[in-house]
Coordinates of C-alpha atoms and ligand atoms in Angstrom, one line a residue:
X73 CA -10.6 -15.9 37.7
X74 CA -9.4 -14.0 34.4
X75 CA -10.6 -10.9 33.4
X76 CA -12.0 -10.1 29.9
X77 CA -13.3 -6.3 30.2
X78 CA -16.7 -7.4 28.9
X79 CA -19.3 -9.7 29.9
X80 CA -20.9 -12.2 28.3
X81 CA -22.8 -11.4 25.1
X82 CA -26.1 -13.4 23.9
X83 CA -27.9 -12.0 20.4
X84 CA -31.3 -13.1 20.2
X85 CA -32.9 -13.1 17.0
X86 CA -36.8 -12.9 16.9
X87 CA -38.5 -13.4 14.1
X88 CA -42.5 -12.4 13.4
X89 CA -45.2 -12.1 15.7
X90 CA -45.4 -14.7 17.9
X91 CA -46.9 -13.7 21.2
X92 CA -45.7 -17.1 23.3
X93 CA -42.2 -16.8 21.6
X94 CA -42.0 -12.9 23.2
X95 CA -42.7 -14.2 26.6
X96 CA -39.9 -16.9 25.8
X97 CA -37.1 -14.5 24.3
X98 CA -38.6 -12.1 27.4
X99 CA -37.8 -14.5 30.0
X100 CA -34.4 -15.9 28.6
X101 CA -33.4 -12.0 28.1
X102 CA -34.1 -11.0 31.7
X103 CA -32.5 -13.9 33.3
X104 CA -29.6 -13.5 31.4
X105 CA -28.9 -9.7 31.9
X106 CA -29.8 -10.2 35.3
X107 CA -26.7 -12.6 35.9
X108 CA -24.9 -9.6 34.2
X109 CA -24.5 -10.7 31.2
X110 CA -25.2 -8.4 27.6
X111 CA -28.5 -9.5 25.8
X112 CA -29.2 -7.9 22.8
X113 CA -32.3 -8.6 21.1
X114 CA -32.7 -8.4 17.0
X115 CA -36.4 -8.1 15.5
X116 CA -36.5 -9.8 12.3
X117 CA -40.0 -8.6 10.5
X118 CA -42.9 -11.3 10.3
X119 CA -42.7 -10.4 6.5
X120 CA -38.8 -10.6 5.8
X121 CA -37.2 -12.7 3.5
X122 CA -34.9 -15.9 4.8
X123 CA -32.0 -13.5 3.7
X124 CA -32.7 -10.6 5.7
X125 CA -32.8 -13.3 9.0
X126 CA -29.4 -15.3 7.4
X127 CA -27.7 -11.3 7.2
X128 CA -29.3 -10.9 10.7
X129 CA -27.1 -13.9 12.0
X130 CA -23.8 -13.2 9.9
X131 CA -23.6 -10.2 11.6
X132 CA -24.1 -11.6 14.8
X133 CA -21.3 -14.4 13.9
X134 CA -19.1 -11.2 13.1
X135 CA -19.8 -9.2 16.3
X136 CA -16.8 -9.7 19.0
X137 CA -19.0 -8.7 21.7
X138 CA -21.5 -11.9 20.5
X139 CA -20.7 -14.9 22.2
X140 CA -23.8 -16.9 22.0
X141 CA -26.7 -16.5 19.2
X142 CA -30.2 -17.5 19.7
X143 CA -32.8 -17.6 17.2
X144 CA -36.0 -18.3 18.3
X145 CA -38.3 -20.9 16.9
X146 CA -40.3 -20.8 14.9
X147 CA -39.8 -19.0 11.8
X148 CA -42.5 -17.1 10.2
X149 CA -44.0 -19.6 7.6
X150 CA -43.3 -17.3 4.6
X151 CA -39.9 -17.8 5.2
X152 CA -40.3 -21.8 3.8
X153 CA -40.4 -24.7 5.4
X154 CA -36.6 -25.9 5.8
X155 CA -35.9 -22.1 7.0
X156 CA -35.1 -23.0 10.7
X157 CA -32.1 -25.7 9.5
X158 CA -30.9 -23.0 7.0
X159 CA -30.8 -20.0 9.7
X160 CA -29.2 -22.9 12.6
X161 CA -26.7 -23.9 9.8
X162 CA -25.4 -20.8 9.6
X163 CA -24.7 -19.7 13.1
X164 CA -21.4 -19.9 14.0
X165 CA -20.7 -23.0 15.8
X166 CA -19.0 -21.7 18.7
X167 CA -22.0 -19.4 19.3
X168 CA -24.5 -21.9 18.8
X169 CA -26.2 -21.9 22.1
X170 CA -29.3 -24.1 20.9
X171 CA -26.8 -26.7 19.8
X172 CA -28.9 -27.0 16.7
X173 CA -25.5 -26.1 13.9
X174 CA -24.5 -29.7 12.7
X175 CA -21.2 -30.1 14.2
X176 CA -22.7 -29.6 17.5
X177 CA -25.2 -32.2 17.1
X178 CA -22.2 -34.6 15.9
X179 CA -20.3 -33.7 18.9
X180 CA -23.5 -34.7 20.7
X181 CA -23.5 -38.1 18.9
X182 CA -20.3 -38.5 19.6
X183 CA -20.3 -38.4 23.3
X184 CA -18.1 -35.0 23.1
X185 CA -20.9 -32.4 23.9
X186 CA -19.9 -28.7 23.5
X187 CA -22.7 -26.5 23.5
X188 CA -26.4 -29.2 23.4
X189 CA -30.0 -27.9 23.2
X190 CA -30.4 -26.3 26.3
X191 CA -34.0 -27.6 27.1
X192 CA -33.0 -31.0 27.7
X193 CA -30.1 -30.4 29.0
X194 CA -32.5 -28.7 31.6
X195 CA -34.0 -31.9 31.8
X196 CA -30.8 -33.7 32.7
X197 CA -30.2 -30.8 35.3
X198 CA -33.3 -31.5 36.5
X199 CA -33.1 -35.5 36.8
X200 CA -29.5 -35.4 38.2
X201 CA -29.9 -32.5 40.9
X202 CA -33.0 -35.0 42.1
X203 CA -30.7 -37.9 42.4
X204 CA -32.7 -39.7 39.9
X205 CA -31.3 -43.0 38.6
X206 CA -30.2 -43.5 35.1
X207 CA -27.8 -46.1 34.9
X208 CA -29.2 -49.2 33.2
X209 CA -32.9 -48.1 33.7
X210 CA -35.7 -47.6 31.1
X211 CA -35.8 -43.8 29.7
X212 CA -38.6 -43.4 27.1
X213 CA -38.9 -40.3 24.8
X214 CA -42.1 -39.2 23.5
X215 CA -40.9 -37.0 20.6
X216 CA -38.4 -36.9 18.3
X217 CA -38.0 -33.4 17.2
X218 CA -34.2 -32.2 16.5
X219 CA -34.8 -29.8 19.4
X220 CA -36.0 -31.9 22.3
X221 CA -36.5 -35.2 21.7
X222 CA -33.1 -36.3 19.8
X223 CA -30.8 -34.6 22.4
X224 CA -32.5 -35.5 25.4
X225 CA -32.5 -39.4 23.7
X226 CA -28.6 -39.2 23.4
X227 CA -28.3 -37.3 26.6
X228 CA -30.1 -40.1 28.7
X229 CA -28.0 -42.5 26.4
X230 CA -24.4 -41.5 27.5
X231 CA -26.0 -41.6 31.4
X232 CA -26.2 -45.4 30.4
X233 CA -30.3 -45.1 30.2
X234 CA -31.5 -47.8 27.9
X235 CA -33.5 -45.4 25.7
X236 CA -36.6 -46.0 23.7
X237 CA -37.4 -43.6 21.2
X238 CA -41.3 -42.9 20.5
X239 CA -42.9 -40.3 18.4
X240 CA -46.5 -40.2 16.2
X241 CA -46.3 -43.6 14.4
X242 CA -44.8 -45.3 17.3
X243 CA -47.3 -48.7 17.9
X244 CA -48.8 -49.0 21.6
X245 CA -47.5 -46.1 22.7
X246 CA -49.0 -46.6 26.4
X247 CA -47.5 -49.9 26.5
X248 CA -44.1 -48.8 25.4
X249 CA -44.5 -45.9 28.0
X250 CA -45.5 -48.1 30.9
X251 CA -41.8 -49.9 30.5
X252 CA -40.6 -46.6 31.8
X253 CA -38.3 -45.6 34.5
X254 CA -38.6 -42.2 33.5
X255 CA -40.7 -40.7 30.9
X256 CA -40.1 -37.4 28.6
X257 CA -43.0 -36.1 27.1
X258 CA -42.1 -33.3 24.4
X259 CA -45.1 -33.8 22.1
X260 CA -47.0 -30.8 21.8
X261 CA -50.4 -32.0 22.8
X262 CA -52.3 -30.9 25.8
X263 CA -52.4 -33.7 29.0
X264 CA -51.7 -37.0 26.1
X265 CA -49.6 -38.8 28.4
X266 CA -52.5 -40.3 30.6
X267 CA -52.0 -42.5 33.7
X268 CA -52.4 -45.7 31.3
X269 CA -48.7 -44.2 30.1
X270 CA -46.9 -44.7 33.8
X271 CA -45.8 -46.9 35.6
X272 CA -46.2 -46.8 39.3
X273 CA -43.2 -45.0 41.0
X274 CA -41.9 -43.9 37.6
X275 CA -40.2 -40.3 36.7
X276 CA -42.0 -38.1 34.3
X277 CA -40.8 -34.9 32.9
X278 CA -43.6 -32.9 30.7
X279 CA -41.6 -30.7 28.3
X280 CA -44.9 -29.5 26.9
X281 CA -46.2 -26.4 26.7
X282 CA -49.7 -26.0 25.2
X283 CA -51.9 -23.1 25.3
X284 CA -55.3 -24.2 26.1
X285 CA -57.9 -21.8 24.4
X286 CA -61.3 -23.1 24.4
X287 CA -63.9 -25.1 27.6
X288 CA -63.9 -28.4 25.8
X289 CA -59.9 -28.8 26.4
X290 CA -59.6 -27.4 29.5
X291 CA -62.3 -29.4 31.3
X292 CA -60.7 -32.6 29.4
X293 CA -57.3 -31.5 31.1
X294 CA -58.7 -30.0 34.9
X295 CA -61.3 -31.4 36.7
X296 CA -64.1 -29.4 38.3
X297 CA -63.0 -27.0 41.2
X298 CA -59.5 -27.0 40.0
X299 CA -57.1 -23.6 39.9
X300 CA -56.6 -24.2 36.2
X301 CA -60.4 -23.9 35.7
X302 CA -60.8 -20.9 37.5
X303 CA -57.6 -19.0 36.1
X304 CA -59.4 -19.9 32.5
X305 CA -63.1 -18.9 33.8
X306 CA -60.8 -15.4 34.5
X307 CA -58.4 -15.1 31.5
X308 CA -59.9 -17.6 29.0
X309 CA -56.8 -19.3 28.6
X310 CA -54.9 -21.7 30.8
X311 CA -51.3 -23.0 30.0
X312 CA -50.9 -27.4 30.0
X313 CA -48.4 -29.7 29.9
X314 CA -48.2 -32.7 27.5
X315 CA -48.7 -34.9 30.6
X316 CA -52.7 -35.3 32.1
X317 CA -52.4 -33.9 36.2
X318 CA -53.7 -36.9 37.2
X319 CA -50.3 -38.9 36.5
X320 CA -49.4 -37.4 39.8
X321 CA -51.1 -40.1 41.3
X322 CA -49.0 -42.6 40.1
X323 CA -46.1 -41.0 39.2
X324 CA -43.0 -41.1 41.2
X325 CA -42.2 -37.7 40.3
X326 CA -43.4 -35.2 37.9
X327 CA -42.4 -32.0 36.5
X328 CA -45.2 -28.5 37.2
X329 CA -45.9 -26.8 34.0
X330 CA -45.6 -23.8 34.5
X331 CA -42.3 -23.7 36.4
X332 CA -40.6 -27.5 35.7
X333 CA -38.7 -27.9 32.5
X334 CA -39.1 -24.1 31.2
X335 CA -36.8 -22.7 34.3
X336 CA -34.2 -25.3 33.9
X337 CA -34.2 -24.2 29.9
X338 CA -33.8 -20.6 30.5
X339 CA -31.0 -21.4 33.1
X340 CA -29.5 -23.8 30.7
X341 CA -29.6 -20.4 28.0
X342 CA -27.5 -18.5 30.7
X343 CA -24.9 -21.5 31.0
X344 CA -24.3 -21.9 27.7
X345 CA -23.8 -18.3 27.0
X346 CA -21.3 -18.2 29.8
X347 CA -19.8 -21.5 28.3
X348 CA -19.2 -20.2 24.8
X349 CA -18.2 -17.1 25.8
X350 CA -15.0 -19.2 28.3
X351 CA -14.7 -21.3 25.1
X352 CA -14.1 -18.4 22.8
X353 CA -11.5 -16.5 24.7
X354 CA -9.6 -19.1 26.3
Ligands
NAD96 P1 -42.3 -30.8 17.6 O1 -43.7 -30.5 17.1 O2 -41.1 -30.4 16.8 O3 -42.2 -32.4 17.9 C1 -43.2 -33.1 18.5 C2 -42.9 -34.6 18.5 O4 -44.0 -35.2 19.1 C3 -42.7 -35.1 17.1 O5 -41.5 -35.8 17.1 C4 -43.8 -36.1 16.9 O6 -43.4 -37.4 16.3 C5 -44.3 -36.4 18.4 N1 -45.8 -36.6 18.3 C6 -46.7 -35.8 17.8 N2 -47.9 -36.4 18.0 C7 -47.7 -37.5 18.6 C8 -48.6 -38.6 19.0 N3 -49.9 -38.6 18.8 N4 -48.0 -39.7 19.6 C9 -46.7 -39.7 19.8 N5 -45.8 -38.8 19.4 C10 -46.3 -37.7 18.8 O7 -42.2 -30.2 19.1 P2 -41.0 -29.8 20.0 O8 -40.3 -28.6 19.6 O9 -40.2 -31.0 20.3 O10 -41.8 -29.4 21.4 C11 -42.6 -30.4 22.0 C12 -43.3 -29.7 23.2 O11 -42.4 -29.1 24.1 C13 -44.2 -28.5 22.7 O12 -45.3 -28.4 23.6 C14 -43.3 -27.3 23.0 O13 -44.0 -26.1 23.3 C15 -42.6 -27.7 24.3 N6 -41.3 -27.1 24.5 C16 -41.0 -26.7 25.7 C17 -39.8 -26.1 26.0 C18 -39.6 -25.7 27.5 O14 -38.7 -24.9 27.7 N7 -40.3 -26.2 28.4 C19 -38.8 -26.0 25.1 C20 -39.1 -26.5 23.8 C21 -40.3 -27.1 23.5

């Protein structure tokens, strides 16, 4: 073991007033300054320009003491609509510990990963810590966002997957589905992956996190006499994953939400700050 005289540093950047990102950036925080690491958190103002967040993040790229930057998605609107590639393009690659900076996502591409999205590498985490099978089996994606879907697609790839793809125009999307050894969901919609979408015995991960706010969607996604129904009767909001709880029935395996994929992420935030902080002193 060498000895640096500092731990690890992680700058979070939060920007506006988005009360599920707080409890994100909160739990990512805590578990990484409970491993004994330094997280630093740095408001950006809902109303702030895209400058005031780019200075935010060249002074983070400046701070010795940074190792690893995280800005939270998603921007506030006002800041434009390409404002989440502008802010990832400017973080300094080596503290980049979304993945998101272009060179990282090359070195994803190109089978030479160095710092990846950490959500799906929680995924892979997840899939290889429960023995599940990769190699020359079926792995469909159902999103193709540059956050989750992409990198879990090329992550399942170089595991020799054979890896579909799938995402809002995709035709047949429960057929396609069904073909799967193990399924992905990262969509964004409350309990869409039915049990029409699995195969019998198949693995399914639900990246989604939705918040359900109103009766009609959570008795479409809980049936009657179910915990989720009560914890909304109580706090009239229930969290839900992309994939519908009856797929348990058929599924192989399937990922809780709460408490599947969003653990393995925040893990994933903690590894990666410890990996570029050995990568930028060694
Ligand atoms: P996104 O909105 O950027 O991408 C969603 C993708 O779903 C798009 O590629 C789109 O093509 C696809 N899609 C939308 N509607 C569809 C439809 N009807 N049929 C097929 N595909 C459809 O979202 P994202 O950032 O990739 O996140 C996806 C989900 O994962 C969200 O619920 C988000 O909250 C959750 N998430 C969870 C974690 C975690 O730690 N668990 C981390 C990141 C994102």
């Amino acid at each position: 073991m060498r000895r640096h005289g500092r731990p690890p540093g992680l700058g979070v950047v939060l920007a506006g007033e988005n009360p599920a990102s707080e409890v994100y950036v909160r739990n990512k925080m805590g578990t990484v300054a409970a491993a004994g690491c330094r997280a630093e958190l740095f408001r950006v103002a809902a109303g702030a320009t895209l400058a005031e967040a780019l200075a935010v993040v060249a002074a983070l790229n400046a701070d010795e003491a940074i190792d690893g930057i995280l800005v939270q998605s998603p921007l506030p609107e006002g800041m434009g609509a390409d404002a989440a590639q502008r802010v990832f393009d400017a973080i300094d690659p080596a503290k980049d510990i979304d993945g998101c900076h272009p060179y990282n996502v090359g070195l994803l591409v190109q089978k030479r990963p160095r710092l990846v999205a950490c959500t799906p590498l929680g995924c892979i985490e997840l899939l290889e810590r429960e023995r599940i099978p990769l190699r020359g089996k079926h792995a469909v994606v159902i999103g193709r966002s540059d956050i989750v879907g992409k990198p879990m697609a090329l992550l399942l790839l170089h595991r020799d997957a054979t890896v579909t793809v799938c995402h809002s125009r995709t035709a047949d999307l429960p057929m396609v589905a069904r073909s799967a050894d193990v399924l992905v969901a990262a969509i964004g919609r409350a309990c869409f992956v039915t049990r029409d979408f699995v195969k019998p015995g198949a693995t399914v991960i639900d990246v989604g996190i939705n918040t359900l706010v109103t009766e009609a969607e959570v008795f479409r996604c809980f049936p009657p006499g179910s915990r989720k129904r009560a914890q909304f009767a109580e706090k009239c909001r229930v969290l839900a994953g992309d994939v519908h709880p009856d797929v348990a029935e058929v599924a192989g395996a399937l990922t809780p939400v709460p408490g599947g994929v969003g653990p393995l992420t925040i893990a994933m935030v903690l590894r990666n700050t410890v990996t570029a902080a050995e990568n930028r002193v060694s």
